[in-house]
Each structure stands twice: as C-alpha cells, then as structure tokens.
Short mmCIF file of C-alpha atoms in Angstrom, two decimals:
data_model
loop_
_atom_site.label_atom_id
_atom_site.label_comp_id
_atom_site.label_asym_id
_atom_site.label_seq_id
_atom_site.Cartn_x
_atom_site.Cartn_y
_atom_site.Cartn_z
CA UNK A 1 -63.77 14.45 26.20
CA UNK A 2 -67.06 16.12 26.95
CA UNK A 3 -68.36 12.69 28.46
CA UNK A 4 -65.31 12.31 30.28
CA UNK A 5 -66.11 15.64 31.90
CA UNK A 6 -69.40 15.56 32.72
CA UNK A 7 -68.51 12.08 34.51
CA UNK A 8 -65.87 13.78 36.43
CA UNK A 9 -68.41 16.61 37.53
CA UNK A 10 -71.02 14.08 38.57
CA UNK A 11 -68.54 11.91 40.63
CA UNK A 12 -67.50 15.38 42.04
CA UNK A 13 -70.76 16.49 42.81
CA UNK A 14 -71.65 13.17 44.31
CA UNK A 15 -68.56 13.04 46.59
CA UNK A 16 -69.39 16.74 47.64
CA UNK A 17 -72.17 15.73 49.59
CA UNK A 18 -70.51 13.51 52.11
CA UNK A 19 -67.46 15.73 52.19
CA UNK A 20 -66.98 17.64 55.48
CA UNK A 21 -63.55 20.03 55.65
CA UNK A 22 -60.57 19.05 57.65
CA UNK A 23 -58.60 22.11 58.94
CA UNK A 24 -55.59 19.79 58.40
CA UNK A 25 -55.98 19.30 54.52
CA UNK A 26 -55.00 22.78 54.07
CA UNK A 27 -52.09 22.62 56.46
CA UNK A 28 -49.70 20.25 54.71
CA UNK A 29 -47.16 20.60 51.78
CA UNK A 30 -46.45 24.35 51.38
CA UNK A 31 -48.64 24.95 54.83
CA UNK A 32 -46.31 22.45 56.59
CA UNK A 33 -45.80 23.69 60.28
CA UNK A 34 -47.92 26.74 59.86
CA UNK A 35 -50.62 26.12 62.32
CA UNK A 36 -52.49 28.40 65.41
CA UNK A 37 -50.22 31.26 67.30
CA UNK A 38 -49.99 30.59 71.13
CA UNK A 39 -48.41 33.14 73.60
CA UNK A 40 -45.49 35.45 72.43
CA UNK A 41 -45.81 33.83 69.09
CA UNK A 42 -48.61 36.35 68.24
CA UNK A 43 -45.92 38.98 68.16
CA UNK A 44 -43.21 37.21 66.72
CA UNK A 45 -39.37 37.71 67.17
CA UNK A 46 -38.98 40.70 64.97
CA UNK A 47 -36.01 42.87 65.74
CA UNK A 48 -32.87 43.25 63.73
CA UNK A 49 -29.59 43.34 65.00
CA UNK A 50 -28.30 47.20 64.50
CA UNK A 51 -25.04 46.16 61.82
CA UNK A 52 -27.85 44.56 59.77
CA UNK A 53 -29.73 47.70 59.74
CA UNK A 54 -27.16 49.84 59.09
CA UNK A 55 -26.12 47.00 56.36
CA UNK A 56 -29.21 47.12 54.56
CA UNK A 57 -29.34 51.11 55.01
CA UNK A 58 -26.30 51.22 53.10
CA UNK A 59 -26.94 48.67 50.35
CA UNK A 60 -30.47 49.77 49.47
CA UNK A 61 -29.44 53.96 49.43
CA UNK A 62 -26.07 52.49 46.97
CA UNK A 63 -27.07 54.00 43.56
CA UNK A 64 -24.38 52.40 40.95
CA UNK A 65 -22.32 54.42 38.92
CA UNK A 66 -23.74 53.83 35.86
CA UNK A 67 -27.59 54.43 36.51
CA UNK A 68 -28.16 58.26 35.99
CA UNK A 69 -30.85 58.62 38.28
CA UNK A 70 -32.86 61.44 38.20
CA UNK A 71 -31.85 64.34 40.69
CA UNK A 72 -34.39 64.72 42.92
CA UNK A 73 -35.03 60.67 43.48
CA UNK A 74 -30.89 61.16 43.92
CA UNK A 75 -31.61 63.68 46.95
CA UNK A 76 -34.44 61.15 48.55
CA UNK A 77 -31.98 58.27 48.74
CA UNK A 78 -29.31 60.23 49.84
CA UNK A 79 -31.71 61.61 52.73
CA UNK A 80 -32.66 57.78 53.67
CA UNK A 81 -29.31 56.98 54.13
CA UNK A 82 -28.60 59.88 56.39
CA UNK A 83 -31.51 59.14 58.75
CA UNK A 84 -30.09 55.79 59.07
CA UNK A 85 -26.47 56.73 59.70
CA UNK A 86 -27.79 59.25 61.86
CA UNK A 87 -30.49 56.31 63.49
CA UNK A 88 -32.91 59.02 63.73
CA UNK A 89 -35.65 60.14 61.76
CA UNK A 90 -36.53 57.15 60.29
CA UNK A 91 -39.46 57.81 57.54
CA UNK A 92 -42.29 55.19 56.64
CA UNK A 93 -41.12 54.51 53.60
CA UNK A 94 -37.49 54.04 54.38
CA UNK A 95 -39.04 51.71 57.38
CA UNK A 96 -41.03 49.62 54.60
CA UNK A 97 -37.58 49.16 52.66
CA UNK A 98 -35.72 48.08 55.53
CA UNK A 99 -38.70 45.65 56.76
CA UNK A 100 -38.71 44.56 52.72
CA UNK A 101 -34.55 43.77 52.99
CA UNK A 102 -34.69 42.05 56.34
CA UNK A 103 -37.68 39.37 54.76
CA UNK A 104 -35.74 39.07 51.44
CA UNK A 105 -32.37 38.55 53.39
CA UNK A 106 -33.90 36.01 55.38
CA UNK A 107 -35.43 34.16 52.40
CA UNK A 108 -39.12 35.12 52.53
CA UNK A 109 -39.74 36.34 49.10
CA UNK A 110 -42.03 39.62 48.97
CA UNK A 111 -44.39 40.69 46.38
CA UNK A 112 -46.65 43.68 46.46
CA UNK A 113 -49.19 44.76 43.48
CA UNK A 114 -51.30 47.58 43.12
CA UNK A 115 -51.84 50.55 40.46
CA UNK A 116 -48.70 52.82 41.12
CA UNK A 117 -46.87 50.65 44.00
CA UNK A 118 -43.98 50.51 42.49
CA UNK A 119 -42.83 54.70 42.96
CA UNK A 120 -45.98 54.78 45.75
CA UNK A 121 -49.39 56.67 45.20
CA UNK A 122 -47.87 59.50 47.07
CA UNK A 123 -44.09 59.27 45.40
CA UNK A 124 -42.95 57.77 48.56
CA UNK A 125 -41.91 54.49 47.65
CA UNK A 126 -39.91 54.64 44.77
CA UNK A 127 -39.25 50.45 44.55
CA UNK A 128 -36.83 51.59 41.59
CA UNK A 129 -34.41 53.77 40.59
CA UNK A 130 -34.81 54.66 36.64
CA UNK A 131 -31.77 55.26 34.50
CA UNK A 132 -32.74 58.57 32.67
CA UNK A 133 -31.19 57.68 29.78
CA UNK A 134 -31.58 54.06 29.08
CA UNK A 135 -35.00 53.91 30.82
CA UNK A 136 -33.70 50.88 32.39
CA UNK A 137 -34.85 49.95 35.81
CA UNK A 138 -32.58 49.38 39.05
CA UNK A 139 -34.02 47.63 41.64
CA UNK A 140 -32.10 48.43 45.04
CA UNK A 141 -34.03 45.34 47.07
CA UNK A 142 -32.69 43.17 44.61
CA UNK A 143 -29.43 43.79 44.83
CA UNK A 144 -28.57 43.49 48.57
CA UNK A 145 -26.79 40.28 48.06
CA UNK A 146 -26.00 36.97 45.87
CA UNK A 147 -28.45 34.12 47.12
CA UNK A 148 -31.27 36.81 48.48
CA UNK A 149 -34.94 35.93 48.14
CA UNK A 150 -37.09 37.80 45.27
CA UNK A 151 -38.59 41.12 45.53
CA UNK A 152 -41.63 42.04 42.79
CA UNK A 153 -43.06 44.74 43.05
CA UNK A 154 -46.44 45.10 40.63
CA UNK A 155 -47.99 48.49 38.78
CA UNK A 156 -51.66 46.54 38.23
CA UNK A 157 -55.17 47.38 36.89
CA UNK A 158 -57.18 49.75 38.59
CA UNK A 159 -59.09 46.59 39.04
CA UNK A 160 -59.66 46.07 42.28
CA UNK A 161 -61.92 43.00 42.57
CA UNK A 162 -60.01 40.82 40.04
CA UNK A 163 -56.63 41.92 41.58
CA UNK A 164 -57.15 41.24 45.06
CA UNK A 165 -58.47 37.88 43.98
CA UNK A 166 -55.42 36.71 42.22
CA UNK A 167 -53.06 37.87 45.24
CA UNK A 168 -55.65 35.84 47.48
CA UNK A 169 -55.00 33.24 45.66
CA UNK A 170 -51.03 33.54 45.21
CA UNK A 171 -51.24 33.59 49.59
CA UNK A 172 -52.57 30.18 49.32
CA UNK A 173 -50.15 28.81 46.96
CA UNK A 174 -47.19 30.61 48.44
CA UNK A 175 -47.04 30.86 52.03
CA UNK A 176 -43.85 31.65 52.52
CA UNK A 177 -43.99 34.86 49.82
CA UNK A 178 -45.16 38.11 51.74
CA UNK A 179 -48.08 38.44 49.62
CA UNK A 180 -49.37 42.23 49.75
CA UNK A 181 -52.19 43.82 47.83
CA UNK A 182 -52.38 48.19 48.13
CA UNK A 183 -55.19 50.16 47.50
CA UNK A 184 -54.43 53.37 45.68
CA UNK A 185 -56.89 54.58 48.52
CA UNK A 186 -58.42 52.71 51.29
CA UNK A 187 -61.68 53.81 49.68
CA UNK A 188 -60.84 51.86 46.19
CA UNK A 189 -61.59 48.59 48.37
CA UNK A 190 -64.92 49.00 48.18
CA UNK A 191 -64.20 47.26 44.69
CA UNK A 192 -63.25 44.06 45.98
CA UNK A 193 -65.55 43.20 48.62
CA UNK A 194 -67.09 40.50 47.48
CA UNK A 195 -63.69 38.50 47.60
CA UNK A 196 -63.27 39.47 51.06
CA UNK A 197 -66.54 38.76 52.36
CA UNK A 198 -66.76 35.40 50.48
CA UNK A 199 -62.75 34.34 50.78
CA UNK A 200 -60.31 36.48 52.77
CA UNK A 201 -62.31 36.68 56.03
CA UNK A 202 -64.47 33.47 55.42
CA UNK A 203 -62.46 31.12 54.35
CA UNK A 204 -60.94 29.63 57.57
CA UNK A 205 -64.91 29.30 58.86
CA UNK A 206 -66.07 27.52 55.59
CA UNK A 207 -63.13 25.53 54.60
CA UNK A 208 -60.58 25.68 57.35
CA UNK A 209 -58.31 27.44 54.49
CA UNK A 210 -56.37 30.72 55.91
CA UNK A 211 -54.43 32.84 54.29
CA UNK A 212 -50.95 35.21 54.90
CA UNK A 213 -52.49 38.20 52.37
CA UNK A 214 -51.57 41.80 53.31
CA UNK A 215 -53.99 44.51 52.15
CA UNK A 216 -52.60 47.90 52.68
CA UNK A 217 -55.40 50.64 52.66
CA UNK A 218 -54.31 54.68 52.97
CA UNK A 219 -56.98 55.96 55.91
CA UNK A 220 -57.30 59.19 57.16
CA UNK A 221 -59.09 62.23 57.15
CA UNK A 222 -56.99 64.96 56.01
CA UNK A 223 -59.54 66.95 54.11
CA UNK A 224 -59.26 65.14 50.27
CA UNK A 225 -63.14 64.35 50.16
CA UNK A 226 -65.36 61.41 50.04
CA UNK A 227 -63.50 58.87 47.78
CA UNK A 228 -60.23 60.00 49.77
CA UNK A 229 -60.18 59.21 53.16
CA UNK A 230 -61.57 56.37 54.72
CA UNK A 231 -60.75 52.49 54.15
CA UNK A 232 -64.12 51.81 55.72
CA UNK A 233 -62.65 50.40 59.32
CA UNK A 234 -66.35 49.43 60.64
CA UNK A 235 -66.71 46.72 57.46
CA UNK A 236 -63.72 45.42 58.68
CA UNK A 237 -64.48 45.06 62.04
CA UNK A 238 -68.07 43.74 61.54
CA UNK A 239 -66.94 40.93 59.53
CA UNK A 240 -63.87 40.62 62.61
CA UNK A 241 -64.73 36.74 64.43
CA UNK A 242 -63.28 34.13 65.60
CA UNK A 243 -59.27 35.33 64.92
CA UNK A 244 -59.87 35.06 61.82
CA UNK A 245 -58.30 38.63 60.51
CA UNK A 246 -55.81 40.86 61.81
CA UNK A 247 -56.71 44.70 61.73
CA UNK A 248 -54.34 47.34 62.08
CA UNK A 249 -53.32 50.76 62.22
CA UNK A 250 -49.72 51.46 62.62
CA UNK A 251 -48.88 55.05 63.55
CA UNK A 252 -44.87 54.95 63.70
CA UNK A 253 -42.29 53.64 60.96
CA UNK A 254 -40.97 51.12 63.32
CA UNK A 255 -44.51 50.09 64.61
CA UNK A 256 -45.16 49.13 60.29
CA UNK A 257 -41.82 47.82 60.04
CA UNK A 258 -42.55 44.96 63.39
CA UNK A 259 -46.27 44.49 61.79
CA UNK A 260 -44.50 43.95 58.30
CA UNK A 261 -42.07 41.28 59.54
CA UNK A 262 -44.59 39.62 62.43
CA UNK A 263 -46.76 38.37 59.08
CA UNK A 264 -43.62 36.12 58.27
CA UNK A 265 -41.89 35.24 60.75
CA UNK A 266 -44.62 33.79 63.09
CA UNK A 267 -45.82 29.86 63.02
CA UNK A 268 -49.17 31.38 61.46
CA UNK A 269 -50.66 32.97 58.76
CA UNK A 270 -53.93 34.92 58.95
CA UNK A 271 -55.08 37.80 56.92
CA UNK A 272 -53.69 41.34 57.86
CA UNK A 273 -55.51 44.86 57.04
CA UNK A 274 -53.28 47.75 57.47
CA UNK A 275 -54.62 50.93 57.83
CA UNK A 276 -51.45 53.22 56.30
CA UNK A 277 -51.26 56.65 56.98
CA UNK A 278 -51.25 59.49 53.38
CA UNK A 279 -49.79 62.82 55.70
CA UNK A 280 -48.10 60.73 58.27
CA UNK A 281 -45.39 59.20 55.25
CA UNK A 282 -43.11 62.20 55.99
CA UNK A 283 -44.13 63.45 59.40
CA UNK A 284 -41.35 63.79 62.05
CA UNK A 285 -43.81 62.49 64.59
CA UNK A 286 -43.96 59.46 62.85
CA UNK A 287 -40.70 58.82 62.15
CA UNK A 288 -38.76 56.70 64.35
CA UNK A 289 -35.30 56.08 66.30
CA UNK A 290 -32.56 53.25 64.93
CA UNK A 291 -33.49 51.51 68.36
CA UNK A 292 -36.91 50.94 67.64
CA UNK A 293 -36.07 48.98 64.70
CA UNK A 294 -33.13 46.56 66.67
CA UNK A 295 -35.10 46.02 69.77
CA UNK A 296 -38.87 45.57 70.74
CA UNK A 297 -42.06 44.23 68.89
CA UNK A 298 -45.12 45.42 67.54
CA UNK A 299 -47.02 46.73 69.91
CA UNK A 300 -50.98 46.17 69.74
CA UNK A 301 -51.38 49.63 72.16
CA UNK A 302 -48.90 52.14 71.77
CA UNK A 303 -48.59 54.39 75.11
CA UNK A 304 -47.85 58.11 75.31
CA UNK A 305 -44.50 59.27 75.44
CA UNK A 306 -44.37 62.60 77.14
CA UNK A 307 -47.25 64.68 77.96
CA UNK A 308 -48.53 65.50 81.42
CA UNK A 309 -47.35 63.30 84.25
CA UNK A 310 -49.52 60.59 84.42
CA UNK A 311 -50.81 61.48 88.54
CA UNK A 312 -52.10 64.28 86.74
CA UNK A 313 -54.19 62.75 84.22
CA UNK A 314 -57.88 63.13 84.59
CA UNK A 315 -59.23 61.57 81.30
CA UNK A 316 -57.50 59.27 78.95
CA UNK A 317 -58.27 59.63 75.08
CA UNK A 318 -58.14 56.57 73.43
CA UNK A 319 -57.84 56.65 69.74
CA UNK A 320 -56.37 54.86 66.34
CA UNK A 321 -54.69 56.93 63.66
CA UNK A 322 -53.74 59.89 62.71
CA UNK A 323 -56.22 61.69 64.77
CA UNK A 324 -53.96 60.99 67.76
CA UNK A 325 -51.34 63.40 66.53
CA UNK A 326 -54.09 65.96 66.52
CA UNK A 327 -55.29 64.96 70.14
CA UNK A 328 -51.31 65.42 71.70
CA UNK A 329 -50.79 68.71 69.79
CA UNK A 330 -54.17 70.46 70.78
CA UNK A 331 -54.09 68.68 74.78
CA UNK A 332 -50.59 70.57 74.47
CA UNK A 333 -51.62 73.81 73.42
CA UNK A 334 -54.41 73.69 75.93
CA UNK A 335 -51.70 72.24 78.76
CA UNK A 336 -55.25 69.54 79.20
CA UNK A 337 -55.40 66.86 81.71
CA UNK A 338 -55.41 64.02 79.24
CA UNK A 339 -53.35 61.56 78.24
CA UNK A 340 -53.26 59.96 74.46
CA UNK A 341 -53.49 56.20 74.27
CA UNK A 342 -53.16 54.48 70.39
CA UNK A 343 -54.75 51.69 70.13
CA UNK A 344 -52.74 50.34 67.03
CA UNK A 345 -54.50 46.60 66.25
CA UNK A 346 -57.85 46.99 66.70
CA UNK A 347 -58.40 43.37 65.94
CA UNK A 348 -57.68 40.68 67.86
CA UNK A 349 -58.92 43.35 70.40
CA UNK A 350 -55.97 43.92 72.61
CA UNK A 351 -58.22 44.23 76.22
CA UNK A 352 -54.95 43.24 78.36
CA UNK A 353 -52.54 45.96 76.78
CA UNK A 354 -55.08 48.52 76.93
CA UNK A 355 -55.80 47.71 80.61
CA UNK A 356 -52.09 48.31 81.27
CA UNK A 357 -51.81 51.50 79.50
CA UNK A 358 -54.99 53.11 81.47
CA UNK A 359 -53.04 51.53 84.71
CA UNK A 360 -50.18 53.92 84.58
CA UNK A 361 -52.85 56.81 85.24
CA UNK A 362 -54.39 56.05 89.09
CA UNK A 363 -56.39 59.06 89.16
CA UNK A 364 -58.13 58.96 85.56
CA UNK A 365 -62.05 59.08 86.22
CA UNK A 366 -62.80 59.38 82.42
CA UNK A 367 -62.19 57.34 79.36
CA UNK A 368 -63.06 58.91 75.58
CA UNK A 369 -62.75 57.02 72.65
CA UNK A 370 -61.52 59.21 69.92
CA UNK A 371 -62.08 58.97 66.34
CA UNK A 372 -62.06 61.07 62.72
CA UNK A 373 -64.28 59.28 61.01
CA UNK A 374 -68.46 59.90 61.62
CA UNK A 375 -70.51 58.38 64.59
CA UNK A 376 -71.68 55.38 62.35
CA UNK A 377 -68.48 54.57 61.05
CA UNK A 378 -65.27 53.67 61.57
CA UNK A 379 -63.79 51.85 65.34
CA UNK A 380 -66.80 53.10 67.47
CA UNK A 381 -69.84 50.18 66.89
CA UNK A 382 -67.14 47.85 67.44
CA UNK A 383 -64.93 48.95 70.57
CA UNK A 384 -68.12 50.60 72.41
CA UNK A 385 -69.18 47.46 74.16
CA UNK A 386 -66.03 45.45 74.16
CA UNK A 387 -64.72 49.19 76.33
CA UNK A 388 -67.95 49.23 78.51
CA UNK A 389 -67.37 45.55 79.65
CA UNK A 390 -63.44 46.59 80.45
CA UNK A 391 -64.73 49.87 81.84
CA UNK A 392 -67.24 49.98 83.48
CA UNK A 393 -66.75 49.39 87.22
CA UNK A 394 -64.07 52.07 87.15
CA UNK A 395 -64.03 54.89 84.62
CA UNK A 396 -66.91 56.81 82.74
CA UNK A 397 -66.88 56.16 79.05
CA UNK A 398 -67.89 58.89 76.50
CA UNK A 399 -66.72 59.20 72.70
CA UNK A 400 -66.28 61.74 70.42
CA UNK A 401 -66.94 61.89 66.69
CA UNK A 402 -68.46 63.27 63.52
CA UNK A 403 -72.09 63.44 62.85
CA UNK A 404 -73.53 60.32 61.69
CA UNK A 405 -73.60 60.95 57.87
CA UNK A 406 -74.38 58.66 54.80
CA UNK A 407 -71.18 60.22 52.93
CA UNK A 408 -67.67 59.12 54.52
CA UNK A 409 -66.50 62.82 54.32
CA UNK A 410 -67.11 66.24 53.17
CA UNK A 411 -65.77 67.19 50.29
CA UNK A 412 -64.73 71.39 51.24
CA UNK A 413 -61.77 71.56 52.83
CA UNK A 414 -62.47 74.15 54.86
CA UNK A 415 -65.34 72.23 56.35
CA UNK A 416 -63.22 69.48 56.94
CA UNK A 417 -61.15 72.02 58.91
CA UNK A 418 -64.47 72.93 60.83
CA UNK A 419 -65.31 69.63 61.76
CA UNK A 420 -61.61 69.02 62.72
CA UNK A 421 -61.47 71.78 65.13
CA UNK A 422 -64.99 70.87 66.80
CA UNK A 423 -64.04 67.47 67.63
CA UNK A 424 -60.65 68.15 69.39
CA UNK A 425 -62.72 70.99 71.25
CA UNK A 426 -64.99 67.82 72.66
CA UNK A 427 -62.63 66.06 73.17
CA UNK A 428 -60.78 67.61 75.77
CA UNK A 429 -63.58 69.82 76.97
CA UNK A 430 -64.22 70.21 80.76
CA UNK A 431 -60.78 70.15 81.01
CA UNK A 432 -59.92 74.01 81.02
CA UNK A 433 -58.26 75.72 78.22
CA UNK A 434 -59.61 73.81 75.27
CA UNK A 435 -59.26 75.23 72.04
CA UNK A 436 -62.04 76.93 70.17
CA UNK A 437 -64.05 75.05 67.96
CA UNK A 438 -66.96 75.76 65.67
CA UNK A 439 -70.51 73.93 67.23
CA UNK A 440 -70.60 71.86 63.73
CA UNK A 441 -70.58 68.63 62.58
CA UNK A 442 -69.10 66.67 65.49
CA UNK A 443 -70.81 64.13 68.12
CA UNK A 444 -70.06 63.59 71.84
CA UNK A 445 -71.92 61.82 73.91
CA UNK A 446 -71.44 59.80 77.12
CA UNK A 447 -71.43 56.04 76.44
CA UNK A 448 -72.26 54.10 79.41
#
C-alpha cells in the first residue's frame, strides 16, 4: 500500500508540471451553468411577491401549541409578525428570516455556522424557539412547508481559521446551498486570514475555482473598544482585483435581505463580505417598509431620502455604514447644506451609481468621503483615487476621519464619544451651524 502511494504521488507530481488550470474544469457537474454575471444579472431578480411575504411572515412568527416558549422570545415573535402585518418597521433580523424562507421555499438550501448564530451574538436571531420544558428545539424555517429546502443553522468553535475553511470548502461542493460563515465580531476574522488570502479571494486567479461563501462580519464603531468594532474593511479591499470578491455594507433590512437573495439567485457565484451592523439590528432608521421587500433590488449606492432639497446642496458626504446615520442626524440639527450619499458595495466599485446620485445635486462644489474608522484604515486608501479620477474635473474632494492610529479603536467610551463628535464637526464644517466638537482625535484634509 505504501508503494502504491508513493507511485501515485510521483505520477501526480510528474503530471503537475505540465498541468495548466482550465476555468472550465471547475464549472461542470454541481457548477453546471454557473458562469460570469453580465448586465442586470449582477443584481439579480430578487423581489418577492407581497402574499409570499406576508405568507412567510405568518408561518415563521406561528409558535405551535405545544412548545412553551419562553416569554420574552414569545413577545419578539409576536412583534415580528406585527411589523409585517403592519408592512412597516421591518427589523434586520426579521429581514434575514424572511430572505432565509424565500431561498428555502425556492429550494436553495441555507446553512450558516458560527459561535452563537443560532439565537445571534446580540440575541437577535433566535434561529429557534426552545420548549422550556422539554428543552426541545423548534425550528420555525423548517417548518414553512412539506417539500421546502433545508435550513442548518451551526453554534461552532471559536475557531475561526479551521471554521471558515470547512465552510470554504462546503461552497465548493455545494453551490446551490447558501453557504454563510459569521464572525462573533468582524474583528474575530483576523483568525482566519490565511484561508482568505490563500483561498477565498485567490482562488479564481490561481485555479480558476470561485466560490458562493458568505462571511458576515459585525462593523462599526459604537464605542465597545479595540477587539469590538472594526472587520478590518481596508484588508478587504486591498486584496479586492479582478471581480473576484464582493464587499458590502448594507445599511437597511431590505438592502440585506436583496444582498442575501442576489448570492443565489444570480448565474454566478463569487465570494461576498458583509459588513453587518451591532446598533443598527433594532434601529427604526434601519428598518424598512413591506414595499421594499416586494419590489426593487439591491442597490450598490443608496441615495438620501429627505434632507435639504437637493438645489440647495453645497457638499455631498459620501460614506458606508453606520456613520451615515450620524452624518443625517447632526446635518439636521445643524439645518447643513449637505446631502448623505451610502455607498453600500464598496466592491465591485459602483462609479456609475455614484455618478448618478451626485447628479441629482447641480450646485454641489464639494465632495467628502466620510468614514468612522482611522485615516489608515478602513474605505479611504481604496476609494481616494478611484473618487479623484470620477471627481476631479468637477467637485473638490476632501475626507474626514480618525487619526491614523496603530490600534483600530479606543477603548474609553467617552473618548470614543470625543472622537465621534469631532468628526461630524469636520464634516460639515464651513457649512454654518455645525455642532460643537472637541479638536481631538479626528483627520480632515483636502484630497485632491
């Protein structure tokens, strides 16, 4: 047997020297028909018809009668169901469910793993409803109907290198599963890096082998400290080439629940990193309308609803995140000349749809790209010369940020608070009536 082995290896090794990869060896059997996106097949048909919604709603928020369910998860389901009847107020986690029902109803089977994705790292999930006396586990998603596709749903090691590499590999094998990998934090990715710098954004390059993997990363600077906030955006983006990754940062429930069900239900598969938001889970701003879910897309640069009228507008502040919940409350306080643009995939860069947004403001002279995280982190390296090109013949281009710092954030609070007041003070200063800030800890600087 040993013999036989090393022969193989040799023969192997031997044949490995001619070999040269063929994009289509990876694109047959379970990869059948999955091949390049072209056009409106980036964004996918994605909408679902209002009775299914309201179908779903009411099958996931049905508790049986004999599952004694603890009171307060009782009063969460009860409120999901309302928002739905209601088709307002539509949380993230009620959007992830519904996104979750459509894909199983449809027959894409969905599996997620991470430690504590099952109830959610911030008890917003709640993937199943535990009988308090039996202990026994109801699953809602799998229970919407007879014939429905399989939802798993995985409380793993806080491993993160050797977990991420087994749901790399499931993508491959499974294309058709909605494959999805979540960080406690974003920060806990720093674990697995070596798989995605050698596979998950690679791969295609070396081998001409792509992948459907999900990772979902909580981001955002809320004041919880160093190992707490960020998801590291700018690693993401530096290793960004050649379409080979998606990168993402949803800021509505509808806009995750069109990302979530794009993944499938285009001819493609390619790796997608959502940045998901900790504070914005049950924030009213980012909660959406019944409509947003039965009509539209995903939309790679969310414009501003509201705010000053847009022959008004002297500067527009372009951002991604949380941060631009910040940016409309203080411009409002301050009654500012700005406008708020998201920029919610930051990868493929979206040039066109942020040309159109800054179109609907003819006398904007000034263009600010907005961000939480520290000068040499986060979106900034990477959109700085891709917005001077766009730019540059018609709009001055500054950006605002914290310090450079070798730390991804402080861990007082009330610093954090500091820092957070200084930067929306540059950000719409010059403007008149900008709030007061204290001179720490932020950076603005014209950029071209």
């Amino acid at each position: 047997w040993v013999s036989e082995f090393e022969t193989f290896l040799d023969a192997e090794f031997e044949a490995g020297k001619s070999y040269e990869a063929d994009r289509a060896d990876w694109l047959d059997g379970h990869w059948a028909g999955l091949g390049l996106p072209e056009g409106d097949e980036r964004r996918g048909e994605t909408a679902v018809p209002a009775e299914k919604l309201r179908d779903y709603g009411s099958r996931l928020t049905a508790i049986p009668g004999h599952v004694d369910a603890h009171r307060t998860l009782r009063r969460v389901i009860d409120g999901r169901r309302q928002t739905i009847e209601a088709g307002t107020g539509i949380d993230w986690a009620t959007a992830e469910h519904l996104a979750f029902a459509s894909l199983l109803d449809e027959g894409f089977p969905v599996r997620l793993s991470g430690q504590d994705s099952a109830r959610g790292t911030f008890s917003q999930r709640h993937s199943h409803v535990v009988d308090q006396t039996t202990e026994e586990r109801y699953t809602p998603l799998n229970n919407l109907r007879p014939g429905q596709a399989h939802y798993e749903v995985i409380d793993s090691a806080l491993s993160e290198e050797a977990v991420l590499g087994f749901e790399y590999g499931y993508s491959l094998a499974d294309p058709q599963t909605l494959v999805m990998w979540e960080a406690q934090f974003g920060d806990f990715v720093n674990g697995a890096q070596v798989v995605i710098d050698q596979f998950l954004v690679a791969a295609e390059d070396k081998w001409g082998q792509t992948s459907g993997l999900v990772l979902l990363l909580p981001h955002g600077y809320e004041g919880q400290g160093p190992e707490h906030s960020s998801a590291r955006k700018e690693r993401f983006l530096v290793l960004a080439a050649e379409d080979n990754i998606q990168v993402a940062e949803p800021t509505t429930a509808a806009q995750y629940f069109h990302l979530l069900r794009r993944q499938m239900l285009r001819d493609v598969r390619k790796p997608l990193i959502v940045f998901t938001p900790k504070g914005l889970l049950r924030a009213k701003p980012a909660a959406s309308a019944a409509d947003e879910f039965t009509s539209g897309c995903f939309r790679e640069v969310y414009p501003e609803r509201g705010g000053p009228e847009p022959d008004a507008v002297r500067r527009v502040l372009l951002c991604s995140g949380r941060v631009a919940f910040d940016l409309i409350n203080a411009r409002d306080d301050a009654g500012a000349e700005a406008a708020v643009v998201r920029v919610e995939q930051l990868y493929p860069w979206p040039e066109d749809q942020i040309r159109e947004a800054l179109g609907r403001y003819p006398n904007a002279t000034e263009v600010s790209w907005v961000q939480d995280e520290p000068e040499n982190m986060g979106a900034w390296m990477f959109v700085h010369g891709r917005l001077h090109r766009l730019l540059r013949d018609s709009y001055r281009l500054a950006h605002v940020a914290r310090v450079e710092s070798a730390s991804p954030a402080t861990g007082s609070a009330t610093v954090h608070e500091h820092e957070q007041r200084q930067l929306l003070s540059e950000a719409l200063d010059g403007l008149g009536g900008e709030p007061e800030g204290d001179q720490v800890a932020a950076s603005s600087q014209e950029a071209g």
